[in-house]
Tab-separated table of C-alpha atoms and ligand atoms in Angstrom:
chain	number	residue	atom	x	y	z
F	36	MET	CA	13.366	-1.127	1.664
F	37	THR	CA	13.965	-4.731	0.994
F	38	GLY	CA	11.971	-7.334	-0.954
F	39	GLU	CA	12.766	-11.001	-0.420
F	40	PRO	CA	10.994	-14.352	-0.354
F	41	ARG	CA	9.233	-15.087	2.891
F	42	ARG	CA	10.922	-17.475	5.288
F	43	PRO	CA	8.941	-19.058	7.990
F	44	ASP	CA	11.512	-18.197	10.660
F	45	GLU	CA	11.776	-14.567	9.598
F	46	GLY	CA	9.352	-13.321	12.250
F	47	GLU	CA	11.838	-14.338	14.981
F	48	ARG	CA	14.579	-12.375	13.487
F	49	ALA	CA	12.513	-9.296	12.731
F	50	THR	CA	13.695	-5.835	13.189
F	51	PRO	CA	14.308	-5.515	16.988
F	52	ARG	CA	11.592	-3.599	18.813
F	53	ALA	CA	14.312	-1.435	20.401
F	54	ARG	CA	15.491	-0.264	16.985
F	55	ARG	CA	11.906	0.631	15.855
F	56	LEU	CA	11.304	2.632	19.041
F	57	LEU	CA	14.483	4.336	18.737
F	58	SER	CA	13.801	5.462	15.103
F	59	ARG	CA	10.299	6.438	16.253
F	60	ALA	CA	11.743	8.490	19.001
F	61	ARG	CA	14.256	10.151	16.495
F	62	PHE	CA	11.331	10.969	14.313
F	63	LEU	CA	9.294	12.456	17.134
F	64	GLY	CA	12.372	14.308	18.280
F	65	LEU	CA	12.790	15.779	14.782
F	66	LEU	CA	9.196	16.967	14.948
F	67	ALA	CA	9.552	18.404	18.329
F	68	GLY	CA	12.620	20.417	17.170
F	69	GLY	CA	11.240	21.557	13.906
F	70	ALA	CA	7.422	21.724	14.239
F	71	ALA	CA	4.941	23.461	16.371
F	72	VAL	CA	3.962	21.786	19.634
F	73	GLY	CA	0.443	21.428	18.254
F	74	ALA	CA	1.736	19.560	15.200
F	75	LEU	CA	3.342	17.140	17.595
F	76	SER	CA	0.279	16.580	19.724
F	77	THR	CA	-1.679	15.484	16.657
F	78	ARG	CA	0.939	12.785	16.228
F	79	VAL	CA	1.038	11.556	19.820
F	80	PHE	CA	-0.976	8.471	19.155
F	81	GLY	CA	2.043	7.579	17.110
F	82	LEU	CA	3.470	6.400	20.323
F	83	VAL	CA	0.943	3.664	20.369
F	84	ASP	CA	1.632	2.016	17.017
F	85	GLY	CA	2.881	4.739	14.734
F	86	TRP	CA	-0.106	4.852	12.325
F	87	ARG	CA	-2.473	7.660	11.727
F	88	GLU	CA	-5.608	6.815	9.828
F	89	ASN	CA	-6.203	8.612	6.628
F	90	THR	CA	-9.596	7.547	5.175
F	91	VAL	CA	-11.739	9.657	2.982
F	92	GLU	CA	-14.518	7.258	2.812
F	93	GLU	CA	-17.569	8.164	5.057
F	94	SER	CA	-17.427	4.771	6.604
F	95	ARG	CA	-14.685	2.174	6.321
F	96	PRO	CA	-15.441	-0.452	3.622
F	97	VAL	CA	-16.318	-3.772	5.156
F	98	PHE	CA	-14.509	-6.828	4.063
F	99	ASP	CA	-16.744	-9.973	3.740
F	100	PRO	CA	-14.602	-13.084	3.333
F	101	GLY	CA	-17.583	-14.812	1.961
F	102	THR	CA	-18.122	-12.447	-1.094
F	103	TYR	CA	-14.760	-10.618	-1.347
F	104	ARG	CA	-13.027	-10.835	-4.750
F	105	LEU	CA	-9.744	-9.320	-6.020
F	106	THR	CA	-10.528	-8.726	-9.694
F	107	VAL	CA	-7.667	-8.441	-12.123
F	108	ASP	CA	-8.768	-7.274	-15.423
F	109	GLY	CA	-8.698	-4.756	-18.097
F	110	LEU	CA	-6.062	-5.028	-20.923
F	111	VAL	CA	-4.866	-8.568	-19.884
F	112	ALA	CA	-4.885	-11.936	-21.589
F	113	ARG	CA	-6.238	-13.834	-18.594
F	114	PRO	CA	-8.406	-11.890	-16.326
F	115	LEU	CA	-8.537	-13.155	-12.893
F	116	SER	CA	-10.958	-13.117	-10.026
F	117	LEU	CA	-9.528	-14.298	-6.645
F	118	ASP	CA	-11.253	-14.829	-3.282
F	119	TYR	CA	-9.347	-14.176	-0.051
F	120	GLU	CA	-8.088	-17.651	0.164
F	121	ALA	CA	-6.962	-17.781	-3.398
F	122	LEU	CA	-5.038	-14.502	-2.928
F	123	ARG	CA	-3.302	-15.799	0.275
F	124	ALA	CA	-2.418	-19.055	-1.586
F	125	LEU	CA	-0.296	-17.218	-4.221
F	126	PRO	CA	3.485	-17.050	-3.656
F	127	ALA	CA	4.138	-14.572	-0.973
F	128	VAL	CA	6.966	-12.222	-0.186
F	129	ARG	CA	7.804	-10.085	2.885
F	130	GLN	CA	8.872	-6.627	2.416
F	131	VAL	CA	10.111	-4.089	4.997
F	132	SER	CA	9.834	-0.363	4.390
F	133	ASP	CA	9.119	2.998	6.040
F	134	PHE	CA	5.566	4.199	5.372
F	135	HIS	CA	5.332	7.904	4.559
F	136	CYS	CA	2.339	10.080	4.307
F	137	VAL	CA	2.634	13.249	2.422
F	138	GLU	CA	1.245	15.174	5.485
F	139	GLY	CA	4.534	14.634	7.246
F	140	TRP	CA	4.100	11.504	9.399
F	141	MET	CA	5.773	8.163	8.930
F	142	VAL	CA	5.966	4.732	10.362
F	143	PRO	CA	9.453	3.128	10.368
F	144	ASP	CA	10.211	-0.437	9.354
F	145	VAL	CA	6.758	-1.663	8.508
F	146	ARG	CA	6.712	-5.365	7.702
F	147	TRP	CA	4.253	-6.296	4.771
F	148	ASP	CA	3.439	-9.845	3.555
F	149	GLY	CA	1.641	-10.179	0.309
F	150	VAL	CA	1.874	-10.872	-3.413
F	151	LEU	CA	4.315	-8.937	-5.653
F	152	PHE	CA	2.459	-6.947	-8.191
F	153	GLN	CA	4.996	-8.499	-10.697
F	154	SER	CA	3.687	-11.892	-9.975
F	155	LEU	CA	0.192	-10.966	-10.380
F	156	ALA	CA	0.991	-9.308	-13.748
F	157	GLU	CA	2.659	-12.469	-14.941
F	158	LEU	CA	-0.429	-14.373	-14.087
F	159	VAL	CA	-2.807	-12.261	-16.120
F	160	GLY	CA	-0.397	-11.453	-18.950
F	161	PRO	CA	-0.768	-7.632	-19.770
F	162	LEU	CA	-1.551	-6.934	-23.436
F	163	PRO	CA	0.850	-4.612	-25.485
F	164	ASP	CA	-1.383	-1.616	-24.912
F	165	ALA	CA	-1.536	-2.055	-21.043
F	166	ARG	CA	0.816	0.779	-19.845
F	167	TYR	CA	-0.921	1.871	-16.664
F	168	VAL	CA	-2.725	0.232	-13.840
F	169	THR	CA	-5.633	1.542	-11.559
F	170	PHE	CA	-6.136	0.133	-8.091
F	171	HIS	CA	-9.614	0.367	-6.856
F	172	SER	CA	-10.932	0.284	-3.234
F	173	LEU	CA	-14.055	-1.269	-2.094
F	174	GLY	CA	-17.043	1.139	-2.074
F	175	GLY	CA	-15.915	2.879	-5.348
F	176	VAL	CA	-14.766	6.208	-3.642
F	177	TYR	CA	-10.948	5.859	-3.547
F	178	ARG	CA	-8.519	4.732	-6.280
F	179	ASP	CA	-5.162	5.513	-7.476
F	180	SER	CA	-2.910	4.478	-10.442
F	181	LEU	CA	0.810	3.749	-11.373
F	182	SER	CA	2.415	3.278	-14.724
F	183	LEU	CA	3.018	-0.417	-15.385
F	184	THR	CA	6.646	0.309	-15.177
F	185	GLN	CA	6.370	1.800	-11.707
F	186	ALA	CA	4.153	-1.095	-10.426
F	187	ARG	CA	6.771	-3.530	-11.608
F	188	LEU	CA	9.389	-2.154	-9.495
F	189	PRO	CA	10.755	-4.341	-6.657
F	190	GLY	CA	8.818	-4.285	-3.587
F	191	VAL	CA	5.411	-3.200	-4.983
F	192	LEU	CA	3.076	-5.492	-3.135
F	193	ILE	CA	-0.581	-6.462	-2.799
F	194	ALA	CA	-0.168	-6.681	0.998
F	195	TYR	CA	-2.531	-8.618	3.265
F	196	ASP	CA	-0.525	-8.878	6.523
F	197	LEU	CA	1.043	-6.016	8.350
F	198	ASP	CA	3.680	-6.804	11.097
F	199	GLY	CA	2.864	-10.449	10.897
F	200	ALA	CA	-0.945	-10.236	11.360
F	201	PRO	CA	-3.843	-9.871	8.757
F	202	LEU	CA	-4.629	-6.243	8.016
F	203	SER	CA	-7.284	-4.814	10.341
F	204	ARG	CA	-10.129	-2.966	9.077
F	205	VAL	CA	-8.808	0.395	9.682
F	206	ARG	CA	-5.643	-0.604	7.881
F	207	GLY	CA	-7.545	-1.651	4.859
F	208	ALA	CA	-8.605	-5.218	5.212
F	209	PRO	CA	-8.170	-7.546	3.393
F	210	ALA	CA	-5.552	-6.146	1.130
F	211	ARG	CA	-3.858	-2.783	0.186
F	212	LEU	CA	-1.502	-1.668	-2.367
F	213	VAL	CA	2.092	-0.940	-1.095
F	214	MET	CA	4.313	1.156	-3.237
F	215	PRO	CA	7.209	1.755	-0.806
F	216	ARG	CA	8.955	4.459	-2.972
F	217	MET	CA	5.895	6.716	-3.152
F	218	PHE	CA	3.753	8.524	-0.588
F	219	GLY	CA	0.947	6.719	1.101
F	220	TYR	CA	-1.851	8.186	-0.996
F	221	LYS	CA	-0.556	6.026	-3.910
F	222	GLY	CA	-1.653	2.767	-1.952
F	223	PRO	CA	-5.426	2.243	-1.959
F	224	LYS	CA	-6.664	0.187	1.131
F	225	TRP	CA	-9.542	-2.224	0.940
F	226	LEU	CA	-8.229	-3.039	-2.506
F	227	THR	CA	-10.728	-4.952	-4.768
F	228	ARG	CA	-9.741	-4.390	-8.387
F	229	VAL	CA	-6.485	-4.168	-10.337
F	230	GLU	CA	-7.258	-2.780	-13.697
F	231	PHE	CA	-4.734	-2.646	-16.624
F	232	ARG	CA	-5.388	0.457	-18.960
F	233	ASP	CA	-3.924	2.009	-21.903
F	234	ARG	CA	-4.076	5.601	-20.303
F	235	GLN	CA	-3.441	6.695	-16.840
F	236	ASP	CA	-6.488	7.349	-14.708
F	237	LEU	CA	-6.581	10.204	-12.225
F	238	GLY	CA	-6.876	8.929	-8.645
F	239	TYR	CA	-8.765	10.441	-5.765
F	240	TRP	CA	-6.013	12.793	-4.734
F	241	GLN	CA	-4.771	13.655	-8.080
F	242	GLN	CA	-8.320	14.854	-8.879
F	243	ARG	CA	-7.711	17.309	-6.069
F	244	GLY	CA	-4.397	18.436	-7.135
F	245	TRP	CA	-1.870	16.139	-5.893
F	246	ARG	CA	0.947	14.735	-7.935
F	247	VAL	CA	0.397	11.698	-10.005
F	248	ASP	CA	3.959	10.638	-9.345
F	249	ALA	CA	4.501	10.853	-5.620
F	250	TRP	CA	8.135	9.756	-5.263
F	251	ILE	CA	9.281	10.025	-1.677
F	252	ARG	CA	12.626	11.415	-2.827
F	253	SER	CA	12.480	13.898	-5.678
F	254	SER	CA	15.881	12.747	-6.996
F	255	ASP	CA	14.130	9.330	-7.782
K	527	MTE	N1	-9.367	3.478	0.236
K	527	MTE	C1	-8.562	4.362	0.811
K	527	MTE	N2	-7.154	4.152	0.707
K	527	MTE	C2	-6.263	5.043	1.174
K	527	MTE	C3	-6.722	6.331	1.658
K	527	MTE	C4	-8.089	6.558	1.753
K	527	MTE	O1	-8.609	7.620	2.237
K	527	MTE	N3	-9.012	5.594	1.331
K	527	MTE	N4	-5.780	7.208	2.143
K	527	MTE	C5	-4.477	7.078	1.583
K	527	MTE	C6	-3.469	7.882	2.352
K	527	MTE	S1	-3.389	9.621	2.082
K	527	MTE	C7	-2.679	7.332	3.301
K	527	MTE	S2	-1.398	8.280	4.061
K	527	MTE	C8	-2.707	5.907	3.659
K	527	MTE	C9	-3.020	5.889	5.181
K	527	MTE	O2	-3.183	4.543	5.626
K	527	MTE	P1	-3.644	4.296	7.128
K	527	MTE	O3	-5.060	5.052	7.179
K	527	MTE	O4	-3.598	2.918	7.181
K	527	MTE	O5	-2.763	5.084	8.059
K	527	MTE	O6	-3.834	5.290	3.017
K	527	MTE	C10	-4.032	5.581	1.635
K	527	MTE	N5	-4.933	4.742	1.091
K	528	MO	MO1	-1.624	10.287	3.147
């Protein structure tokens, strides 16, 4: 995982396609060796772009650029409400990381562009009691949370572009949380509210028994 300021020419130097295909092939090879053929077949779509959709909402939330707001509120000195353009106008970074779902699939070398959580936190000024952050999706069905310390780790991003293009509806347009050191369920798609709190809120999957801290490597 890397996090660095975006440079305009970076797209040209992006991870060579060959490397991505190779690591994908390795991943599929591992699956073929270690898992049932049935499990492999459910991942065959991965040959197309690597992603499998995981959406619990009955229908995917719709992003309307005219009415969309990213609200940043709760225990902060200066609450914010950003429309899509204002979000995109904030200083941006590019971050490259492997995306892991706890179900066992992953997408290597995903390029995300967006705003560092840390930059957003500086803008709003968390109050002393703000120790947790809840990330809410449009539609009110899905949310998840991090401690403020976790959210401030390098590479934690409110992402709006994936591999150089704006997020599609299925990937969570217009923005999703990316926490590259944790499993994918910690990153709500269709992000609409970032809420600073004094206690940790239980997210959608935590209410159903999944761990609050979903580090990809347990040694972390
Ligand atoms: N709003 C919302 N965000 C979500 C989810 C969801 O169901 N709804 N699923 C999570 C899980 S479990 C994963 S692995 C990733 C999947 O992202 P994808 O559907 O773009 O592959 O989104 C996460 N964010
Ligand atoms: Mo997931």
